[in-house]
CSV table of C-alpha atoms in Angstrom, one decimal:
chain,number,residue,atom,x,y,z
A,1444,UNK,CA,64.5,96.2,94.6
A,1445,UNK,CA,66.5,96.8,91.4
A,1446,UNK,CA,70.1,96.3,91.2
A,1447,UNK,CA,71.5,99.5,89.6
A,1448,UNK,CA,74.8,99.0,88.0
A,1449,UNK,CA,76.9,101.5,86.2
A,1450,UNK,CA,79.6,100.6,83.8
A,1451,UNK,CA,82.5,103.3,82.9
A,1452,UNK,CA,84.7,102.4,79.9
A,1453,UNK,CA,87.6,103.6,81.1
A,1454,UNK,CA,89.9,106.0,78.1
A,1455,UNK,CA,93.5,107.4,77.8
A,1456,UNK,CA,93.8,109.9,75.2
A,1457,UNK,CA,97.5,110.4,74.0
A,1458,UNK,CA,97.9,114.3,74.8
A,1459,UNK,CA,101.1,116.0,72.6
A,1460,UNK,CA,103.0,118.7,74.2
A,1461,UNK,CA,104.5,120.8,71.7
A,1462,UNK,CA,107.5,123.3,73.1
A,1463,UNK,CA,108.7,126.3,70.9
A,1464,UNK,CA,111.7,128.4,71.8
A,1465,UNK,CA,112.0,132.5,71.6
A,1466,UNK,CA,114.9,134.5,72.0
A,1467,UNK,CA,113.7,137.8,73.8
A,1468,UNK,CA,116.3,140.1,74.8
A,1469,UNK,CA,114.8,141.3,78.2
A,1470,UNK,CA,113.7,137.8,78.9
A,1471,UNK,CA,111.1,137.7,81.4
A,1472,UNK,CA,111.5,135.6,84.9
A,1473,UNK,CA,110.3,132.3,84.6
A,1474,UNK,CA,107.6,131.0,85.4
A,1475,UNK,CA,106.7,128.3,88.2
A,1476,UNK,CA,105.6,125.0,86.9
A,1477,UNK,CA,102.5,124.3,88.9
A,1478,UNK,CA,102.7,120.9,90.6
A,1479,UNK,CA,101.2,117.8,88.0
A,1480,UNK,CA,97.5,117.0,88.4
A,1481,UNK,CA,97.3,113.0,89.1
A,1482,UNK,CA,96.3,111.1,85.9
A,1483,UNK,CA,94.6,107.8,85.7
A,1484,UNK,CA,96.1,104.6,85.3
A,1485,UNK,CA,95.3,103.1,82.2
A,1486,UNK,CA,93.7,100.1,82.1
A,1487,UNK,CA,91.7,97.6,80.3
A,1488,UNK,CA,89.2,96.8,82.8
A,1489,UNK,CA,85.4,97.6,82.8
A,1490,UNK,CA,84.0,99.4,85.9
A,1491,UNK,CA,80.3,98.3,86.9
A,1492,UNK,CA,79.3,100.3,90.4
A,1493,UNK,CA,76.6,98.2,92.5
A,1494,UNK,CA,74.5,100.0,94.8
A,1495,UNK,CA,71.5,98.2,95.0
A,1496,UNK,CA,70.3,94.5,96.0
A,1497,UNK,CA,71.0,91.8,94.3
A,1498,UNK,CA,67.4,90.0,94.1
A,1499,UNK,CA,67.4,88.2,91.2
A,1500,UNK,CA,70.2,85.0,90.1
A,1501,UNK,CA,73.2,87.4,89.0
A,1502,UNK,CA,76.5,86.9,87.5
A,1503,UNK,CA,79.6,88.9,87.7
A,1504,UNK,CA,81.5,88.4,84.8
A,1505,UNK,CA,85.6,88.0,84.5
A,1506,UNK,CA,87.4,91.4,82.6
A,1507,UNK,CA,84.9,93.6,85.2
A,1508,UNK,CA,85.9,95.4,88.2
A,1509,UNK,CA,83.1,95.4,90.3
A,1510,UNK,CA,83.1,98.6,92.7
A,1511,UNK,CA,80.5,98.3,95.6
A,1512,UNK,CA,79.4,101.9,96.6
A,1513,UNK,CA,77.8,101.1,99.6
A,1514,UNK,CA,76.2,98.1,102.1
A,1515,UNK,CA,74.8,95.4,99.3
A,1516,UNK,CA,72.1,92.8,100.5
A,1517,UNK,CA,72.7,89.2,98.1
A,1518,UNK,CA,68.9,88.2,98.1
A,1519,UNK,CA,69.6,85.8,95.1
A,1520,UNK,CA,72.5,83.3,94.1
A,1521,UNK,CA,75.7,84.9,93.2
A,1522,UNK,CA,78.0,83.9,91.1
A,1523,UNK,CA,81.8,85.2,90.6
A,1524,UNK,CA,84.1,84.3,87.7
A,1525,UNK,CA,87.6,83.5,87.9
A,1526,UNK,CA,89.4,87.3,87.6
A,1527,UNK,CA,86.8,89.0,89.2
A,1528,UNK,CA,87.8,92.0,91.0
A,1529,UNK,CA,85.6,93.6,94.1
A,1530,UNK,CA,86.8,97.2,95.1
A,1531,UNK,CA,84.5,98.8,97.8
A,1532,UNK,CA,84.7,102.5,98.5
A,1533,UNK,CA,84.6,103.3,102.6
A,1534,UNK,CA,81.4,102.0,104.3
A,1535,UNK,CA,80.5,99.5,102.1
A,1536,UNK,CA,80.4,95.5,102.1
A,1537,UNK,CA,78.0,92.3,101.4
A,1538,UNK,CA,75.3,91.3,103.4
A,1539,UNK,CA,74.9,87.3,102.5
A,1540,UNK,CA,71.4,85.7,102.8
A,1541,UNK,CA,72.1,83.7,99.7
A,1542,UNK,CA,74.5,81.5,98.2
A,1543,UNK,CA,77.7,83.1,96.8
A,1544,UNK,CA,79.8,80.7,94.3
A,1545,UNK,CA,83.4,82.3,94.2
A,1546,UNK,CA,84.7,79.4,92.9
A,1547,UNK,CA,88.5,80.2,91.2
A,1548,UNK,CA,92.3,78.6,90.5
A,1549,UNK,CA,95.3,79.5,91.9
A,1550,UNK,CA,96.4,81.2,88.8
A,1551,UNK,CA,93.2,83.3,88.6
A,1552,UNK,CA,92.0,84.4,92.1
A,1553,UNK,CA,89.0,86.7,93.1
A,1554,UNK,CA,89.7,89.8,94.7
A,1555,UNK,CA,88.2,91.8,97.2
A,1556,UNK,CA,89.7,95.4,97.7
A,1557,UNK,CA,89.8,98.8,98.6
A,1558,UNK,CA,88.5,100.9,96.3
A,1559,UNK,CA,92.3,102.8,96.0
A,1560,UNK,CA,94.0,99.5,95.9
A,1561,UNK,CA,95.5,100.1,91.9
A,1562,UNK,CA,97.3,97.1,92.1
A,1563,UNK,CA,94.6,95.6,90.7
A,1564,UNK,CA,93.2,96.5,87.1
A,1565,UNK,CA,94.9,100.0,87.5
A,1566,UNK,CA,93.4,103.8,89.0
A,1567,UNK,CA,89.9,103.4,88.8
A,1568,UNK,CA,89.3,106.1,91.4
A,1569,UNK,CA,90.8,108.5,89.1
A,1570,UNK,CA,93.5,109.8,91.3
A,1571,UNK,CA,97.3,108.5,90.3
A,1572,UNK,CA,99.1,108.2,93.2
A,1573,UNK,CA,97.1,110.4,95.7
A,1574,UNK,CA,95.8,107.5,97.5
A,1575,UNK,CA,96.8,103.9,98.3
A,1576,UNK,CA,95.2,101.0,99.8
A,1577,UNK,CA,95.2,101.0,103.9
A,1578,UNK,CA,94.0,98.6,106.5
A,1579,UNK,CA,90.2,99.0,107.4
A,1580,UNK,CA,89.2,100.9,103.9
A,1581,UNK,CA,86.4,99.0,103.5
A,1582,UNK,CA,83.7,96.9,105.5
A,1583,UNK,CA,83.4,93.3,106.3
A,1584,UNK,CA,81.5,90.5,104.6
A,1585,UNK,CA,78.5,89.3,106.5
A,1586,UNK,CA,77.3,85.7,106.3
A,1587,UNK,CA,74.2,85.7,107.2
A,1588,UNK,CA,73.0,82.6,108.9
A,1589,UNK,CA,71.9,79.9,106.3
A,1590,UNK,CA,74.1,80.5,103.3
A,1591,UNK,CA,72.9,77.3,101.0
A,1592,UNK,CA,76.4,76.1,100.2
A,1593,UNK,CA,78.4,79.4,99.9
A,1594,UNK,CA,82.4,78.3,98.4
A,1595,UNK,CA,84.9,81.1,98.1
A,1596,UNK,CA,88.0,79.0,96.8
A,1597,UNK,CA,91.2,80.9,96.0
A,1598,UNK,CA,89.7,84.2,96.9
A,1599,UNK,CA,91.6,87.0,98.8
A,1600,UNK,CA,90.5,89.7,101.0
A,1601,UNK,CA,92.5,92.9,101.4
A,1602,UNK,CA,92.4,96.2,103.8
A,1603,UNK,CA,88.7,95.7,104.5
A,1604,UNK,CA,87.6,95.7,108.6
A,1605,UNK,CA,86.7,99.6,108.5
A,1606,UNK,CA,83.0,99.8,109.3
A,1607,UNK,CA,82.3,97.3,112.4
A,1608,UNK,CA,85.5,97.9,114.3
A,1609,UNK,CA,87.7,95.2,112.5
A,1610,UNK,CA,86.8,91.6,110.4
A,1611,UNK,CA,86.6,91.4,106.8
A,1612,UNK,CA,84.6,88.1,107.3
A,1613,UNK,CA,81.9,87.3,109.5
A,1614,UNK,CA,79.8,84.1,110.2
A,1615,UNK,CA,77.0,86.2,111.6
A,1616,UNK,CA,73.7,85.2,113.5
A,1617,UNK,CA,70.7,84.5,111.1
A,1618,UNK,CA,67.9,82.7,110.0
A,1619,UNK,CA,68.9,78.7,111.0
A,1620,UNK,CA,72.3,80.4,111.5
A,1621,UNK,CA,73.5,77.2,110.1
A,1622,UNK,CA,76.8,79.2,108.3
A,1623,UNK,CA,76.3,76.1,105.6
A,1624,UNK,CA,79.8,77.6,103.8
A,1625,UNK,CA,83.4,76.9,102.7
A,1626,UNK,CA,86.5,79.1,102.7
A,1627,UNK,CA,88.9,77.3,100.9
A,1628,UNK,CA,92.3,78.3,99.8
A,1629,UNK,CA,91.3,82.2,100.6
A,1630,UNK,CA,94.0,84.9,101.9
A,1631,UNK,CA,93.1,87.5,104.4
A,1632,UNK,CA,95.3,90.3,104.9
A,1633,UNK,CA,95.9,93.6,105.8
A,1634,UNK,CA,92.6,93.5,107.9
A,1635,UNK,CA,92.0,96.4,110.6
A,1636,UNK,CA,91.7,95.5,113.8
A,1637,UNK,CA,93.1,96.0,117.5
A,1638,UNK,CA,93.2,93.7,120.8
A,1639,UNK,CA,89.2,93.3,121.3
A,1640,UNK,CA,88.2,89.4,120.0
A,1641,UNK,CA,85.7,90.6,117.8
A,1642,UNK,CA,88.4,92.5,115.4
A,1643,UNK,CA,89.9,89.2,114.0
A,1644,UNK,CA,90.3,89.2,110.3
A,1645,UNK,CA,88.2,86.0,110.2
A,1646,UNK,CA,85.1,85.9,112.8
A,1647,UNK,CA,83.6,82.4,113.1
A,1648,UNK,CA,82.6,82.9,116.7
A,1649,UNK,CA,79.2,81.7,115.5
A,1650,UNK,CA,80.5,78.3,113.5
A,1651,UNK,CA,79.2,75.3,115.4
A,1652,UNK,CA,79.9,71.8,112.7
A,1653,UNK,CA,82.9,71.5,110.9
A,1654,UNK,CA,82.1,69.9,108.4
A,1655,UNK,CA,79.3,72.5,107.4
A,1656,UNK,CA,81.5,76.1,108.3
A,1657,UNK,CA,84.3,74.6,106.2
A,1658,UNK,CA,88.0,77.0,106.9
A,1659,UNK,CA,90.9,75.2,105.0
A,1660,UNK,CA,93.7,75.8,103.4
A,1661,UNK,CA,93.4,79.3,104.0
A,1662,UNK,CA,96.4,82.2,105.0
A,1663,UNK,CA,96.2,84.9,106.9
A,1664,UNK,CA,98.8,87.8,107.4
A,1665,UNK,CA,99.3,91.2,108.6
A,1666,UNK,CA,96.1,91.4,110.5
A,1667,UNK,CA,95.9,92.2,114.2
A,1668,UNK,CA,94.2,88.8,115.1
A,1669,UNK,CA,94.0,86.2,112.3
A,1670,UNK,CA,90.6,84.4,113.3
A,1671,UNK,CA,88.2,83.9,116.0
A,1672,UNK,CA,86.3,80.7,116.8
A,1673,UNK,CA,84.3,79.1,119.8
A,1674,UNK,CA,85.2,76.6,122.0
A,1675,UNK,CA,83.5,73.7,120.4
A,1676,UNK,CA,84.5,74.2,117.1
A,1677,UNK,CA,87.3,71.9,115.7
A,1678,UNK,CA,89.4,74.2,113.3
A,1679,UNK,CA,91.3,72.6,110.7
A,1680,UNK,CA,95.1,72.5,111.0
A,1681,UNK,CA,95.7,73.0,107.2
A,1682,UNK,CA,95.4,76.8,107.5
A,1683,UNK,CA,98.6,78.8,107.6
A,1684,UNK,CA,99.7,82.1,109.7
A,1685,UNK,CA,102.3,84.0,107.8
A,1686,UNK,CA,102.9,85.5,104.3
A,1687,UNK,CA,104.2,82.2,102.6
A,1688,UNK,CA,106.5,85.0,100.3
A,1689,UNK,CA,108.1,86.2,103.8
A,1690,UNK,CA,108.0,84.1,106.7
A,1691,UNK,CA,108.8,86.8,109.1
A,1692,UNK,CA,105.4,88.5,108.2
A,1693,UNK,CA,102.6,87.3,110.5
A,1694,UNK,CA,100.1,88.7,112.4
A,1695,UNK,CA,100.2,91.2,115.6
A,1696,UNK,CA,98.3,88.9,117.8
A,1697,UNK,CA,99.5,85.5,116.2
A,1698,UNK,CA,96.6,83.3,117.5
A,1699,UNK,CA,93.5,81.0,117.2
A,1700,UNK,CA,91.4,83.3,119.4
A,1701,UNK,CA,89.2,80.9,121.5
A,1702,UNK,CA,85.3,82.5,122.6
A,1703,UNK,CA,85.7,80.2,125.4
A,1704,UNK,CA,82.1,77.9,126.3
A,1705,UNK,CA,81.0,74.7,127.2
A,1706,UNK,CA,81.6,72.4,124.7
A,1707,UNK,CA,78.2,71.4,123.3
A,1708,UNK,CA,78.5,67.6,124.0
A,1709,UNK,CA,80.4,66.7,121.3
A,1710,UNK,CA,84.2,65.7,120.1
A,1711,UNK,CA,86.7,68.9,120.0
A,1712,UNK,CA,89.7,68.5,118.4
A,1713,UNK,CA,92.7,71.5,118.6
A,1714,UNK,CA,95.6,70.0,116.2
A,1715,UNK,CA,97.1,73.6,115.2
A,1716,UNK,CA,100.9,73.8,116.0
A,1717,UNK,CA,101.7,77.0,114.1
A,1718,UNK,CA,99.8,79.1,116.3
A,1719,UNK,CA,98.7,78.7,119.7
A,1720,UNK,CA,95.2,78.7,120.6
A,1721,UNK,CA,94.0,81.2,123.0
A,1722,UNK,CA,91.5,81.6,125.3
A,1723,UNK,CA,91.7,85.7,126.6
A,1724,UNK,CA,88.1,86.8,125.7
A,1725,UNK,CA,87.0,88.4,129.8
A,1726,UNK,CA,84.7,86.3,130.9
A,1727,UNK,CA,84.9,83.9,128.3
A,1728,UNK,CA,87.9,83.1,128.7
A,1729,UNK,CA,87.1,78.6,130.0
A,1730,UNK,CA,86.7,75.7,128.7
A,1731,UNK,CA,83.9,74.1,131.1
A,1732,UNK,CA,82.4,70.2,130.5
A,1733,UNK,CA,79.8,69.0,132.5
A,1734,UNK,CA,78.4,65.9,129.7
A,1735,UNK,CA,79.6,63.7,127.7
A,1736,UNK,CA,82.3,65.7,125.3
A,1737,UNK,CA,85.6,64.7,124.6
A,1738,UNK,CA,88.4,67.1,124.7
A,1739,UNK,CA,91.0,66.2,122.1
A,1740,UNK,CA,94.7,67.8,122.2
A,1741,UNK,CA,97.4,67.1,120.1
A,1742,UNK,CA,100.9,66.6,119.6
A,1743,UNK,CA,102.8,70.2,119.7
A,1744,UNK,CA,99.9,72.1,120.4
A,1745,UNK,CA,99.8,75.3,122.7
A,1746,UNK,CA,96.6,76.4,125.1
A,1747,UNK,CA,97.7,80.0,126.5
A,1748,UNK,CA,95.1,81.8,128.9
A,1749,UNK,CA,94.4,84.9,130.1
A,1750,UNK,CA,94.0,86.3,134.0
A,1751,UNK,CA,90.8,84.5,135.5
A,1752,UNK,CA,90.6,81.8,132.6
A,1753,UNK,CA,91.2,77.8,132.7
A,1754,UNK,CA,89.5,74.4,131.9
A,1755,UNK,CA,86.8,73.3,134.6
A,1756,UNK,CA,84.3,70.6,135.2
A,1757,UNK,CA,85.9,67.7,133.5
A,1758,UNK,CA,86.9,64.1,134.6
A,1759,UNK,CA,89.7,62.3,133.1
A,1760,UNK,CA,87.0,60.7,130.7
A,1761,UNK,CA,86.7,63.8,128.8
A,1762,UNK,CA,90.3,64.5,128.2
A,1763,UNK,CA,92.8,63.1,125.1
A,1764,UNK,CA,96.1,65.4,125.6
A,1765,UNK,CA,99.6,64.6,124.3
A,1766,UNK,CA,101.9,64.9,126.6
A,1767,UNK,CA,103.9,67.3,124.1
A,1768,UNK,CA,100.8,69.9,124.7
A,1769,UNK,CA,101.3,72.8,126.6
A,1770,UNK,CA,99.0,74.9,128.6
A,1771,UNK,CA,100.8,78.2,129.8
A,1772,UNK,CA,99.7,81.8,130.2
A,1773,UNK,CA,99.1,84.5,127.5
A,1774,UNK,CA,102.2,85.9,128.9
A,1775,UNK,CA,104.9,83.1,128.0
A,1776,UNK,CA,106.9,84.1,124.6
A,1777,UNK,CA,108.8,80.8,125.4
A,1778,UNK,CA,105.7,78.7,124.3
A,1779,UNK,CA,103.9,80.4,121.2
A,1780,UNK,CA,105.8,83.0,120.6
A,1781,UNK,CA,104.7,86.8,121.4
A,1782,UNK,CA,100.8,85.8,121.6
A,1783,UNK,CA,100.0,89.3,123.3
A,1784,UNK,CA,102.3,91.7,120.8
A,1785,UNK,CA,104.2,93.0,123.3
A,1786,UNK,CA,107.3,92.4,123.1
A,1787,UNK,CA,109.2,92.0,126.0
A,1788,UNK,CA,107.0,94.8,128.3
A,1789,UNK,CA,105.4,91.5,130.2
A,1790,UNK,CA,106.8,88.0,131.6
A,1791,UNK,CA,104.4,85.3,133.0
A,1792,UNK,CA,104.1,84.3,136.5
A,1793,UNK,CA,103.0,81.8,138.7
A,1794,UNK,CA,99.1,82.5,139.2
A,1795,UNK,CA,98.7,84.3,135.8
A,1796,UNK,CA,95.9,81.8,134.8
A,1797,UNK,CA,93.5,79.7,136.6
A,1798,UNK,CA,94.5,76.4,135.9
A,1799,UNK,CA,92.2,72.9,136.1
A,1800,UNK,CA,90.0,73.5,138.5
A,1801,UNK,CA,88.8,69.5,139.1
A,1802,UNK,CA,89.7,69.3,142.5
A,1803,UNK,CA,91.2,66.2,143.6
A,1804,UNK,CA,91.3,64.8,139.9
A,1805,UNK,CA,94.2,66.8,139.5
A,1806,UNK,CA,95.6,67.6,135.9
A,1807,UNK,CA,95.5,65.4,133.0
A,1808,UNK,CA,98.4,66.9,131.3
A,1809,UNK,CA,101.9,66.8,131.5
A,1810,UNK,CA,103.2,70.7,130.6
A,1811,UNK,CA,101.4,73.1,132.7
A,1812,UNK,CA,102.9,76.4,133.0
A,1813,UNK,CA,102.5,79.4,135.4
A,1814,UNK,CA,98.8,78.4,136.3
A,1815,UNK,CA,97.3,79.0,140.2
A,1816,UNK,CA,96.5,75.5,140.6
């Protein structure tokens, strides 16, 4: 299939008013002046509209705005230049069964946008100020299984999350659904989403290895939930959980939203003390071990459950825990911070979570807060 692209030069042309005064002696009333039609931002940038496949090796070039019209399937390698900015009009987003280079500096980042987001190479939707940029204006992006070495460094992703009920990034299900890819240095914010798992602003439910799915260094801010991984999958404590500009911004749900599992008979390691991690997904809301896997918690680190959830199936073999680590329910504000965006409308209680359910193993951890047993 073709890739159609349309480029629009966009032009300003200086308009002169000229005003001329008349004496009258029965001057007439005056008229009304009729409220301003919006005028374009000027700006410097090139507009090329995609609305087809990309299925042949394709680059977009820096000075370009690239506006995606609709849902775009990559078929063949991508690149992206350092500048490049992605605007998507509502309903639209990237389908990736191909490897995307977004490669970029700090001083240059790649943007992906609304469509009405003028902060960014100016109007290019034509319509002053009518619009502006909101939360869930465009789709998600969609990485498809296999992604052959996919790097988006120093990108950001803004007000997308609008068609799929939240996310602006998802590691999807796909052929080998491998998710062989690196975030790196990336910001997500102002993503759409609500209470529901699935509406983080990052959703790496499917990520297995990491050292293949590869989230570092990365910020996210003013999203309802920041990210969403499984049980098994060891996410790097270098990413951050506020606007580093203004501290006190942060997400509604400030989390590391567990999909609770098994844990795949291998070494899990939850180091994150910014944010707690936490397990609330119904009925996936455990961590079970019946192998040989190795459950490692660190220093300062916070476990906060939901009703019905805990850690089961596990003998002290399996466990490395601090003693500094804290498992508590979703409930506690003392230990986390306001996990549940609340407020003060709940307070935990004994029996709010499950607990470790091992019998006469007992625990093998030190803080335990508000759990049945």
């Amino acid at each position: 299939m073709k890739r159609k692209i349309r480029v629009i030069k966009w032009v300003v042309l200086p308009l002169t008013l000229v005003f001329v005064s008349c004496k009258k002696n029965n001057p007439e009333p005056e008229t009304p002046t009729p409220n301003p039609t919006p005028t374009p931002t000027p700006t410097s940038c090139n507009v090329v509209e995609v609305s087809n496949t990309i299925s042949s090796p394709t680059t977009w070039t820096s000075g370009n705005v690239y506006v995606i019209t609709t849902w775009i399937d990559i078929d063949a390698p991508l690149v992206i230049e350092p500048g490049v900015i992605i605007k998507f009009k509502p309903v639209a987003g990237l389908q990736v069964y191909a490897k995307v280079t977004a490669d970029a500096p700090a001083n240059n980042p790649i943007i992906f946008t609304s469509y009405k987001d003028d902060n960014y190479c100016g109007d290019n939707n034509g319509d002053g100020t009518a619009t502006t940029a909101l939360k869930g204006d465009w789709g998600y992006i969609n990485m498809r299984g296999d992604q052959h070495g996919s790097l988006f460094r120093y990108c950001k992703f803004l007000y997308g999350g609008g068609d799929g009920g939240g996310r602006v990034v998802k590691a999807d299900s796909g052929t080998g659904n491998i998710h062989d890819f690196t975030f790196d240095h990336c910001t997500f914010a102002h993503t759409y989403g609500g209470t529901s798992y699935y509406t983080a602003a990052f959703d790496g439910a499917q990520m297995k290895d990491p050292s293949v799915s590869i989230v570092t260094n990365n910020i996210f801010y003013d999203n309802a939930i920041p990210i969403l991984v499984s049980g098994y999958y060891s996410l790097d404590a270098s990413n951050s959980y506020h606007n580093p500009d203004d501290a006190s911004q942060i997400n509604k749900y400030n989390g590391i939203v567990v999909y609770g599992s098994g844990m795949a008979s291998t070494t899990v390691s939850y180091s994150e003390t910014e944010v707690p991690y936490v397990l609330n997904v119904g009925g996936n809301n455990s961590l079970s071990s019946t192998g040989s896997e190795l459950f490692v918690v660190g220093a300062g680190v916070t476990l906060k459950f939901s009703s019905g959830g805990g850690i089961s199936g596990w003998s002290a073999a399996n466990f490395n825990i601090d003693p500094s680590a804290v498992f508590t329910s979703l409930r506690d504000d003392a230990h986390g911070g306001d996990t549940n965006g609340d407020g003060s409308l709940s307070a935990p209680a004994a029996g709010d979570w499950n607990g470790f359910n091992r019998g006469s193993d007992g625990w093998y951890a030190t803080n335990v807060f508000y759990s049945t047993h």
